[in-house]
Amino acid sequence: MKKIEFKTNIMCGNCIEKVTPYLQKADSVEQWKVDTSTKEKVLTVEGDKVNEKQVVQAVQDAGYKIERK
């Protein structure tokens, strides 16, 4: 399974709730999680065919910043 990590500004549970429907629409993403305890707020996405551009667009559509780690 392919795994990609991104730096984001997803800070808390409310942010995760907001971004969840956008990431669920990204059909290339099978699993994802955000570590809000780190400075870089790392979003980790996994999937056999995970599409980096689709993930970036989904997070940006939710109103958050994202860049490849």
PDB file of N, CA, C and O in Angstrom:
ATOM      1  N   MET A   1       0.847  -1.181   0.000  1.00  0.00           N
ATOM      2  CA  MET A   1       0.000   0.000   0.000  1.00  0.00           C
ATOM      3  C   MET A   1       0.890   1.240   0.000  1.00  0.00           C
ATOM      4  O   MET A   1       1.827   1.336   0.761  1.00  0.00           O
ATOM      5  N   LYS A   2       0.564   2.178  -0.841  1.00  0.00           N
ATOM      6  CA  LYS A   2       1.314   3.424  -0.948  1.00  0.00           C
ATOM      7  C   LYS A   2       0.945   4.356   0.211  1.00  0.00           C
ATOM      8  O   LYS A   2      -0.214   4.423   0.608  1.00  0.00           O
ATOM      9  N   LYS A   3       1.953   5.046   0.730  1.00  0.00           N
ATOM     10  CA  LYS A   3       1.734   5.937   1.877  1.00  0.00           C
ATOM     11  C   LYS A   3       2.403   7.279   1.581  1.00  0.00           C
ATOM     12  O   LYS A   3       3.567   7.313   1.172  1.00  0.00           O
ATOM     13  N   ILE A   4       1.667   8.366   1.776  1.00  0.00           N
ATOM     14  CA  ILE A   4       2.205   9.706   1.544  1.00  0.00           C
ATOM     15  C   ILE A   4       1.930  10.557   2.768  1.00  0.00           C
ATOM     16  O   ILE A   4       0.835  10.502   3.339  1.00  0.00           O
ATOM     17  N   GLU A   5       2.918  11.375   3.146  1.00  0.00           N
ATOM     18  CA  GLU A   5       2.753  12.266   4.287  1.00  0.00           C
ATOM     19  C   GLU A   5       2.787  13.720   3.811  1.00  0.00           C
ATOM     20  O   GLU A   5       3.575  14.074   2.927  1.00  0.00           O
ATOM     21  N   PHE A   6       1.948  14.536   4.429  1.00  0.00           N
ATOM     22  CA  PHE A   6       1.845  15.950   4.096  1.00  0.00           C
ATOM     23  C   PHE A   6       1.909  16.781   5.375  1.00  0.00           C
ATOM     24  O   PHE A   6       1.428  16.346   6.414  1.00  0.00           O
ATOM     25  N   LYS A   7       2.439  17.983   5.255  1.00  0.00           N
ATOM     26  CA  LYS A   7       2.352  18.958   6.335  1.00  0.00           C
ATOM     27  C   LYS A   7       1.070  19.748   6.100  1.00  0.00           C
ATOM     28  O   LYS A   7       0.785  20.136   4.962  1.00  0.00           O
ATOM     29  N   THR A   8       0.315  19.985   7.178  1.00  0.00           N
ATOM     30  CA  THR A   8      -0.950  20.715   7.037  1.00  0.00           C
ATOM     31  C   THR A   8      -1.097  21.731   8.173  1.00  0.00           C
ATOM     32  O   THR A   8      -0.244  21.811   9.051  1.00  0.00           O
ATOM     33  N   ASN A   9      -2.191  22.460   8.139  1.00  0.00           N
ATOM     34  CA  ASN A   9      -2.540  23.310   9.282  1.00  0.00           C
ATOM     35  C   ASN A   9      -3.848  22.823   9.906  1.00  0.00           C
ATOM     36  O   ASN A   9      -4.606  23.594  10.466  1.00  0.00           O
ATOM     37  N   ILE A  10      -4.074  21.518   9.831  1.00  0.00           N
ATOM     38  CA  ILE A  10      -5.217  20.885  10.488  1.00  0.00           C
ATOM     39  C   ILE A  10      -4.852  20.755  11.963  1.00  0.00           C
ATOM     40  O   ILE A  10      -3.979  19.977  12.326  1.00  0.00           O
ATOM     41  N   MET A  11      -5.530  21.546  12.814  1.00  0.00           N
ATOM     42  CA  MET A  11      -5.075  21.733  14.189  1.00  0.00           C
ATOM     43  C   MET A  11      -5.809  20.914  15.253  1.00  0.00           C
ATOM     44  O   MET A  11      -5.257  20.654  16.309  1.00  0.00           O
ATOM     45  N   CYS A  12      -7.073  20.551  15.003  1.00  0.00           N
ATOM     46  CA  CYS A  12      -7.874  19.993  16.106  1.00  0.00           C
ATOM     47  C   CYS A  12      -8.980  19.083  15.572  1.00  0.00           C
ATOM     48  O   CYS A  12      -9.130  18.897  14.371  1.00  0.00           O
ATOM     49  N   GLY A  13      -9.759  18.588  16.492  1.00  0.00           N
ATOM     50  CA  GLY A  13     -10.854  17.698  16.127  1.00  0.00           C
ATOM     51  C   GLY A  13     -11.888  18.360  15.229  1.00  0.00           C
ATOM     52  O   GLY A  13     -12.429  17.724  14.322  1.00  0.00           O
ATOM     53  N   ASN A  14     -12.166  19.633  15.465  1.00  0.00           N
ATOM     54  CA  ASN A  14     -13.118  20.337  14.600  1.00  0.00           C
ATOM     55  C   ASN A  14     -12.589  20.446  13.178  1.00  0.00           C
ATOM     56  O   ASN A  14     -13.350  20.332  12.210  1.00  0.00           O
ATOM     57  N   CYS A  15     -11.293  20.675  13.041  1.00  0.00           N
ATOM     58  CA  CYS A  15     -10.672  20.734  11.712  1.00  0.00           C
ATOM     59  C   CYS A  15     -10.787  19.371  11.025  1.00  0.00           C
ATOM     60  O   CYS A  15     -11.091  19.291   9.830  1.00  0.00           O
ATOM     61  N   ILE A  16     -10.558  18.314  11.786  1.00  0.00           N
ATOM     62  CA  ILE A  16     -10.642  16.962  11.225  1.00  0.00           C
ATOM     63  C   ILE A  16     -12.071  16.684  10.762  1.00  0.00           C
ATOM     64  O   ILE A  16     -12.286  16.123   9.684  1.00  0.00           O
ATOM     65  N   GLU A  17     -13.048  17.103  11.563  1.00  0.00           N
ATOM     66  CA  GLU A  17     -14.446  16.929  11.154  1.00  0.00           C
ATOM     67  C   GLU A  17     -14.724  17.654   9.847  1.00  0.00           C
ATOM     68  O   GLU A  17     -15.456  17.162   9.005  1.00  0.00           O
ATOM     69  N   LYS A  18     -14.145  18.838   9.699  1.00  0.00           N
ATOM     70  CA  LYS A  18     -14.393  19.634   8.493  1.00  0.00           C
ATOM     71  C   LYS A  18     -13.761  18.995   7.259  1.00  0.00           C
ATOM     72  O   LYS A  18     -14.347  18.984   6.183  1.00  0.00           O
ATOM     73  N   VAL A  19     -12.568  18.443   7.399  1.00  0.00           N
ATOM     74  CA  VAL A  19     -11.857  17.893   6.249  1.00  0.00           C
ATOM     75  C   VAL A  19     -12.321  16.467   5.904  1.00  0.00           C
ATOM     76  O   VAL A  19     -12.150  16.015   4.769  1.00  0.00           O
ATOM     77  N   THR A  20     -12.947  15.780   6.854  1.00  0.00           N
ATOM     78  CA  THR A  20     -13.343  14.379   6.647  1.00  0.00           C
ATOM     79  C   THR A  20     -14.194  14.156   5.391  1.00  0.00           C
ATOM     80  O   THR A  20     -13.858  13.282   4.578  1.00  0.00           O
ATOM     81  N   PRO A  21     -15.268  14.899   5.170  1.00  0.00           N
ATOM     82  CA  PRO A  21     -16.065  14.610   3.967  1.00  0.00           C
ATOM     83  C   PRO A  21     -15.291  14.827   2.669  1.00  0.00           C
ATOM     84  O   PRO A  21     -15.541  14.140   1.668  1.00  0.00           O
ATOM     85  N   TYR A  22     -14.353  15.742   2.680  1.00  0.00           N
ATOM     86  CA  TYR A  22     -13.566  16.000   1.468  1.00  0.00           C
ATOM     87  C   TYR A  22     -12.619  14.833   1.186  1.00  0.00           C
ATOM     88  O   TYR A  22     -12.471  14.408   0.039  1.00  0.00           O
ATOM     89  N   LEU A  23     -11.993  14.309   2.239  1.00  0.00           N
ATOM     90  CA  LEU A  23     -11.085  13.175   2.043  1.00  0.00           C
ATOM     91  C   LEU A  23     -11.862  11.901   1.737  1.00  0.00           C
ATOM     92  O   LEU A  23     -11.363  11.027   1.026  1.00  0.00           O
ATOM     93  N   GLN A  24     -13.070  11.781   2.258  1.00  0.00           N
ATOM     94  CA  GLN A  24     -13.880  10.601   1.947  1.00  0.00           C
ATOM     95  C   GLN A  24     -14.292  10.585   0.474  1.00  0.00           C
ATOM     96  O   GLN A  24     -14.500   9.527  -0.096  1.00  0.00           O
ATOM     97  N   LYS A  25     -14.415  11.768  -0.120  1.00  0.00           N
ATOM     98  CA  LYS A  25     -14.756  11.839  -1.545  1.00  0.00           C
ATOM     99  C   LYS A  25     -13.566  11.477  -2.427  1.00  0.00           C
ATOM    100  O   LYS A  25     -13.737  11.138  -3.591  1.00  0.00           O
ATOM    101  N   ALA A  26     -12.360  11.567  -1.884  1.00  0.00           N
ATOM    102  CA  ALA A  26     -11.151  11.240  -2.653  1.00  0.00           C
ATOM    103  C   ALA A  26     -11.052   9.713  -2.741  1.00  0.00           C
ATOM    104  O   ALA A  26     -10.585   9.064  -1.813  1.00  0.00           O
ATOM    105  N   ASP A  27     -11.520   9.153  -3.844  1.00  0.00           N
ATOM    106  CA  ASP A  27     -11.642   7.702  -3.928  1.00  0.00           C
ATOM    107  C   ASP A  27     -10.312   6.955  -3.938  1.00  0.00           C
ATOM    108  O   ASP A  27     -10.291   5.751  -3.718  1.00  0.00           O
ATOM    109  N   SER A  28      -9.214   7.642  -4.147  1.00  0.00           N
ATOM    110  CA  SER A  28      -7.906   6.965  -4.132  1.00  0.00           C
ATOM    111  C   SER A  28      -7.391   6.764  -2.701  1.00  0.00           C
ATOM    112  O   SER A  28      -6.452   6.008  -2.484  1.00  0.00           O
ATOM    113  N   VAL A  29      -8.028   7.422  -1.740  1.00  0.00           N
ATOM    114  CA  VAL A  29      -7.599   7.343  -0.339  1.00  0.00           C
ATOM    115  C   VAL A  29      -8.359   6.226   0.369  1.00  0.00           C
ATOM    116  O   VAL A  29      -9.584   6.255   0.440  1.00  0.00           O
ATOM    117  N   GLU A  30      -7.623   5.242   0.864  1.00  0.00           N
ATOM    118  CA  GLU A  30      -8.256   4.141   1.588  1.00  0.00           C
ATOM    119  C   GLU A  30      -8.252   4.402   3.093  1.00  0.00           C
ATOM    120  O   GLU A  30      -9.201   4.046   3.778  1.00  0.00           O
ATOM    121  N   GLN A  31      -7.173   4.975   3.610  1.00  0.00           N
ATOM    122  CA  GLN A  31      -7.066   5.305   5.029  1.00  0.00           C
ATOM    123  C   GLN A  31      -6.341   6.636   5.156  1.00  0.00           C
ATOM    124  O   GLN A  31      -5.486   6.947   4.335  1.00  0.00           O
ATOM    125  N   TRP A  32      -6.669   7.363   6.205  1.00  0.00           N
ATOM    126  CA  TRP A  32      -5.946   8.601   6.472  1.00  0.00           C
ATOM    127  C   TRP A  32      -6.024   8.927   7.954  1.00  0.00           C
ATOM    128  O   TRP A  32      -6.915   8.464   8.664  1.00  0.00           O
ATOM    129  N   LYS A  33      -5.054   9.705   8.403  1.00  0.00           N
ATOM    130  CA  LYS A  33      -5.057  10.171   9.789  1.00  0.00           C
ATOM    131  C   LYS A  33      -4.227  11.445   9.856  1.00  0.00           C
ATOM    132  O   LYS A  33      -3.356  11.689   9.010  1.00  0.00           O
ATOM    133  N   VAL A  34      -4.527  12.265  10.856  1.00  0.00           N
ATOM    134  CA  VAL A  34      -3.772  13.490  11.081  1.00  0.00           C
ATOM    135  C   VAL A  34      -3.205  13.434  12.487  1.00  0.00           C
ATOM    136  O   VAL A  34      -3.937  13.164  13.438  1.00  0.00           O
ATOM    137  N   ASP A  35      -1.916  13.671  12.610  1.00  0.00           N
ATOM    138  CA  ASP A  35      -1.284  13.746  13.927  1.00  0.00           C
ATOM    139  C   ASP A  35      -1.244  15.218  14.328  1.00  0.00           C
ATOM    140  O   ASP A  35      -0.353  15.964  13.925  1.00  0.00           O
ATOM    141  N   THR A  36      -2.232  15.629  15.126  1.00  0.00           N
ATOM    142  CA  THR A  36      -2.310  17.039  15.520  1.00  0.00           C
ATOM    143  C   THR A  36      -1.376  17.364  16.686  1.00  0.00           C
ATOM    144  O   THR A  36      -1.270  18.521  17.065  1.00  0.00           O
ATOM    145  N   SER A  37      -0.683  16.357  17.213  1.00  0.00           N
ATOM    146  CA  SER A  37       0.220  16.604  18.340  1.00  0.00           C
ATOM    147  C   SER A  37       1.602  17.078  17.890  1.00  0.00           C
ATOM    148  O   SER A  37       2.396  17.522  18.708  1.00  0.00           O
ATOM    149  N   THR A  38       1.873  16.988  16.598  1.00  0.00           N
ATOM    150  CA  THR A  38       3.180  17.416  16.101  1.00  0.00           C
ATOM    151  C   THR A  38       3.098  18.835  15.548  1.00  0.00           C
ATOM    152  O   THR A  38       2.025  19.306  15.181  1.00  0.00           O
ATOM    153  N   LYS A  39       4.239  19.489  15.473  1.00  0.00           N
ATOM    154  CA  LYS A  39       4.301  20.862  14.957  1.00  0.00           C
ATOM    155  C   LYS A  39       3.831  20.935  13.503  1.00  0.00           C
ATOM    156  O   LYS A  39       3.174  21.890  13.099  1.00  0.00           O
ATOM    157  N   GLU A  40       4.160  19.908  12.729  1.00  0.00           N
ATOM    158  CA  GLU A  40       3.848  19.929  11.297  1.00  0.00           C
ATOM    159  C   GLU A  40       2.441  19.422  10.981  1.00  0.00           C
ATOM    160  O   GLU A  40       2.029  19.443   9.830  1.00  0.00           O
ATOM    161  N   LYS A  41       1.684  18.973  11.977  1.00  0.00           N
ATOM    162  CA  LYS A  41       0.308  18.478  11.782  1.00  0.00           C
ATOM    163  C   LYS A  41       0.259  17.542  10.578  1.00  0.00           C
ATOM    164  O   LYS A  41      -0.387  17.804   9.563  1.00  0.00           O
ATOM    165  N   VAL A  42       0.948  16.430  10.701  1.00  0.00           N
ATOM    166  CA  VAL A  42       1.175  15.520   9.578  1.00  0.00           C
ATOM    167  C   VAL A  42      -0.092  14.733   9.235  1.00  0.00           C
ATOM    168  O   VAL A  42      -0.662  14.043  10.081  1.00  0.00           O
ATOM    169  N   LEU A  43      -0.483  14.867   7.982  1.00  0.00           N
ATOM    170  CA  LEU A  43      -1.563  14.068   7.414  1.00  0.00           C
ATOM    171  C   LEU A  43      -0.921  12.892   6.693  1.00  0.00           C
ATOM    172  O   LEU A  43      -0.092  13.085   5.805  1.00  0.00           O
ATOM    173  N   THR A  44      -1.291  11.688   7.078  1.00  0.00           N
ATOM    174  CA  THR A  44      -0.795  10.487   6.421  1.00  0.00           C
ATOM    175  C   THR A  44      -1.958   9.840   5.683  1.00  0.00           C
ATOM    176  O   THR A  44      -3.002   9.587   6.278  1.00  0.00           O
ATOM    177  N   VAL A  45      -1.777   9.623   4.385  1.00  0.00           N
ATOM    178  CA  VAL A  45      -2.813   8.968   3.585  1.00  0.00           C
ATOM    179  C   VAL A  45      -2.238   7.682   3.013  1.00  0.00           C
ATOM    180  O   VAL A  45      -1.053   7.605   2.692  1.00  0.00           O
ATOM    181  N   GLU A  46      -3.102   6.683   2.910  1.00  0.00           N
ATOM    182  CA  GLU A  46      -2.681   5.392   2.377  1.00  0.00           C
ATOM    183  C   GLU A  46      -3.702   4.893   1.366  1.00  0.00           C
ATOM    184  O   GLU A  46      -4.892   5.152   1.499  1.00  0.00           O
ATOM    185  N   GLY A  47      -3.196   4.164   0.403  1.00  0.00           N
ATOM    186  CA  GLY A  47      -4.060   3.541  -0.600  1.00  0.00           C
ATOM    187  C   GLY A  47      -3.198   2.951  -1.691  1.00  0.00           C
ATOM    188  O   GLY A  47      -2.081   3.418  -1.935  1.00  0.00           O
ATOM    189  N   ASP A  48      -3.693   1.912  -2.330  1.00  0.00           N
ATOM    190  CA  ASP A  48      -2.911   1.282  -3.398  1.00  0.00           C
ATOM    191  C   ASP A  48      -2.700   2.235  -4.566  1.00  0.00           C
ATOM    192  O   ASP A  48      -1.688   2.179  -5.247  1.00  0.00           O
ATOM    193  N   LYS A  49      -3.686   3.091  -4.795  1.00  0.00           N
ATOM    194  CA  LYS A  49      -3.599   4.018  -5.931  1.00  0.00           C
ATOM    195  C   LYS A  49      -3.771   5.462  -5.466  1.00  0.00           C
ATOM    196  O   LYS A  49      -4.395   6.269  -6.142  1.00  0.00           O
ATOM    197  N   VAL A  50      -3.228   5.771  -4.277  1.00  0.00           N
ATOM    198  CA  VAL A  50      -3.423   7.111  -3.727  1.00  0.00           C
ATOM    199  C   VAL A  50      -2.881   8.170  -4.687  1.00  0.00           C
ATOM    200  O   VAL A  50      -1.796   8.030  -5.238  1.00  0.00           O
ATOM    201  N   ASN A  51      -3.708   9.183  -4.922  1.00  0.00           N
ATOM    202  CA  ASN A  51      -3.403  10.243  -5.880  1.00  0.00           C
ATOM    203  C   ASN A  51      -3.078  11.513  -5.109  1.00  0.00           C
ATOM    204  O   ASN A  51      -3.958  12.119  -4.486  1.00  0.00           O
ATOM    205  N   GLU A  52      -1.804  11.929  -5.154  1.00  0.00           N
ATOM    206  CA  GLU A  52      -1.338  13.088  -4.387  1.00  0.00           C
ATOM    207  C   GLU A  52      -2.118  14.356  -4.734  1.00  0.00           C
ATOM    208  O   GLU A  52      -2.525  15.106  -3.854  1.00  0.00           O
ATOM    209  N   LYS A  53      -2.343  14.594  -6.018  1.00  0.00           N
ATOM    210  CA  LYS A  53      -3.062  15.809  -6.424  1.00  0.00           C
ATOM    211  C   LYS A  53      -4.487  15.816  -5.884  1.00  0.00           C
ATOM    212  O   LYS A  53      -5.008  16.852  -5.490  1.00  0.00           O
ATOM    213  N   GLN A  54      -5.120  14.647  -5.862  1.00  0.00           N
ATOM    214  CA  GLN A  54      -6.489  14.546  -5.360  1.00  0.00           C
ATOM    215  C   GLN A  54      -6.535  14.864  -3.861  1.00  0.00           C
ATOM    216  O   GLN A  54      -7.445  15.553  -3.396  1.00  0.00           O
ATOM    217  N   VAL A  55      -5.541  14.394  -3.116  1.00  0.00           N
ATOM    218  CA  VAL A  55      -5.479  14.654  -1.685  1.00  0.00           C
ATOM    219  C   VAL A  55      -5.264  16.145  -1.435  1.00  0.00           C
ATOM    220  O   VAL A  55      -5.954  16.754  -0.608  1.00  0.00           O
ATOM    221  N   VAL A  56      -4.320  16.732  -2.144  1.00  0.00           N
ATOM    222  CA  VAL A  56      -4.038  18.161  -1.986  1.00  0.00           C
ATOM    223  C   VAL A  56      -5.295  18.976  -2.291  1.00  0.00           C
ATOM    224  O   VAL A  56      -5.671  19.871  -1.529  1.00  0.00           O
ATOM    225  N   GLN A  57      -5.974  18.658  -3.369  1.00  0.00           N
ATOM    226  CA  GLN A  57      -7.179  19.394  -3.752  1.00  0.00           C
ATOM    227  C   GLN A  57      -8.270  19.240  -2.695  1.00  0.00           C
ATOM    228  O   GLN A  57      -8.955  20.209  -2.336  1.00  0.00           O
ATOM    229  N   ALA A  58      -8.442  18.033  -2.171  1.00  0.00           N
ATOM    230  CA  ALA A  58      -9.475  17.778  -1.158  1.00  0.00           C
ATOM    231  C   ALA A  58      -9.227  18.617   0.094  1.00  0.00           C
ATOM    232  O   ALA A  58     -10.151  19.238   0.629  1.00  0.00           O
ATOM    233  N   VAL A  59      -7.995  18.656   0.554  1.00  0.00           N
ATOM    234  CA  VAL A  59      -7.674  19.413   1.769  1.00  0.00           C
ATOM    235  C   VAL A  59      -7.816  20.918   1.508  1.00  0.00           C
ATOM    236  O   VAL A  59      -8.355  21.650   2.348  1.00  0.00           O
ATOM    237  N   GLN A  60      -7.372  21.368   0.355  1.00  0.00           N
ATOM    238  CA  GLN A  60      -7.514  22.787   0.016  1.00  0.00           C
ATOM    239  C   GLN A  60      -8.985  23.170  -0.128  1.00  0.00           C
ATOM    240  O   GLN A  60      -9.391  24.247   0.293  1.00  0.00           O
ATOM    241  N   ASP A  61      -9.790  22.292  -0.701  1.00  0.00           N
ATOM    242  CA  ASP A  61     -11.233  22.561  -0.833  1.00  0.00           C
ATOM    243  C   ASP A  61     -11.893  22.699   0.534  1.00  0.00           C
ATOM    244  O   ASP A  61     -12.881  23.419   0.688  1.00  0.00           O
ATOM    245  N   ALA A  62     -11.350  21.980   1.532  1.00  0.00           N
ATOM    246  CA  ALA A  62     -11.879  22.074   2.901  1.00  0.00           C
ATOM    247  C   ALA A  62     -11.412  23.355   3.586  1.00  0.00           C
ATOM    248  O   ALA A  62     -11.882  23.677   4.674  1.00  0.00           O
ATOM    249  N   GLY A  63     -10.469  24.071   2.969  1.00  0.00           N
ATOM    250  CA  GLY A  63     -10.015  25.349   3.504  1.00  0.00           C
ATOM    251  C   GLY A  63      -8.708  25.291   4.279  1.00  0.00           C
ATOM    252  O   GLY A  63      -8.397  26.215   5.028  1.00  0.00           O
ATOM    253  N   TYR A  64      -7.929  24.240   4.077  1.00  0.00           N
ATOM    254  CA  TYR A  64      -6.680  24.088   4.820  1.00  0.00           C
ATOM    255  C   TYR A  64      -5.475  24.097   3.883  1.00  0.00           C
ATOM    256  O   TYR A  64      -5.589  23.801   2.704  1.00  0.00           O
ATOM    257  N   LYS A  65      -4.330  24.438   4.483  1.00  0.00           N
ATOM    258  CA  LYS A  65      -3.074  24.431   3.750  1.00  0.00           C
ATOM    259  C   LYS A  65      -2.487  23.029   3.795  1.00  0.00           C
ATOM    260  O   LYS A  65      -2.631  22.322   4.798  1.00  0.00           O
ATOM    261  N   ILE A  66      -1.801  22.649   2.730  1.00  0.00           N
ATOM    262  CA  ILE A  66      -1.190  21.324   2.667  1.00  0.00           C
ATOM    263  C   ILE A  66       0.016  21.379   1.742  1.00  0.00           C
ATOM    264  O   ILE A  66       0.003  22.084   0.734  1.00  0.00           O
ATOM    265  N   GLU A  67       1.063  20.689   2.135  1.00  0.00           N
ATOM    266  CA  GLU A  67       2.226  20.541   1.270  1.00  0.00           C
ATOM    267  C   GLU A  67       2.884  19.203   1.559  1.00  0.00           C
ATOM    268  O   GLU A  67       2.786  18.677   2.664  1.00  0.00           O
ATOM    269  N   ARG A  68       3.537  18.658   0.565  1.00  0.00           N
ATOM    270  CA  ARG A  68       4.197  17.366   0.712  1.00  0.00           C
ATOM    271  C   ARG A  68       5.303  17.473   1.741  1.00  0.00           C
ATOM    272  O   ARG A  68       6.065  18.437   1.744  1.00  0.00           O
ATOM    273  N   LYS A  69       5.375  16.490   2.603  1.00  0.00           N
ATOM    274  CA  LYS A  69       6.403  16.470   3.642  1.00  0.00           C
ATOM    275  C   LYS A  69       7.700  15.943   3.067  1.00  0.00           C
ATOM    276  O   LYS A  69       7.747  15.100   2.253  1.00  0.00           O
TER     277      LYS A  69
END
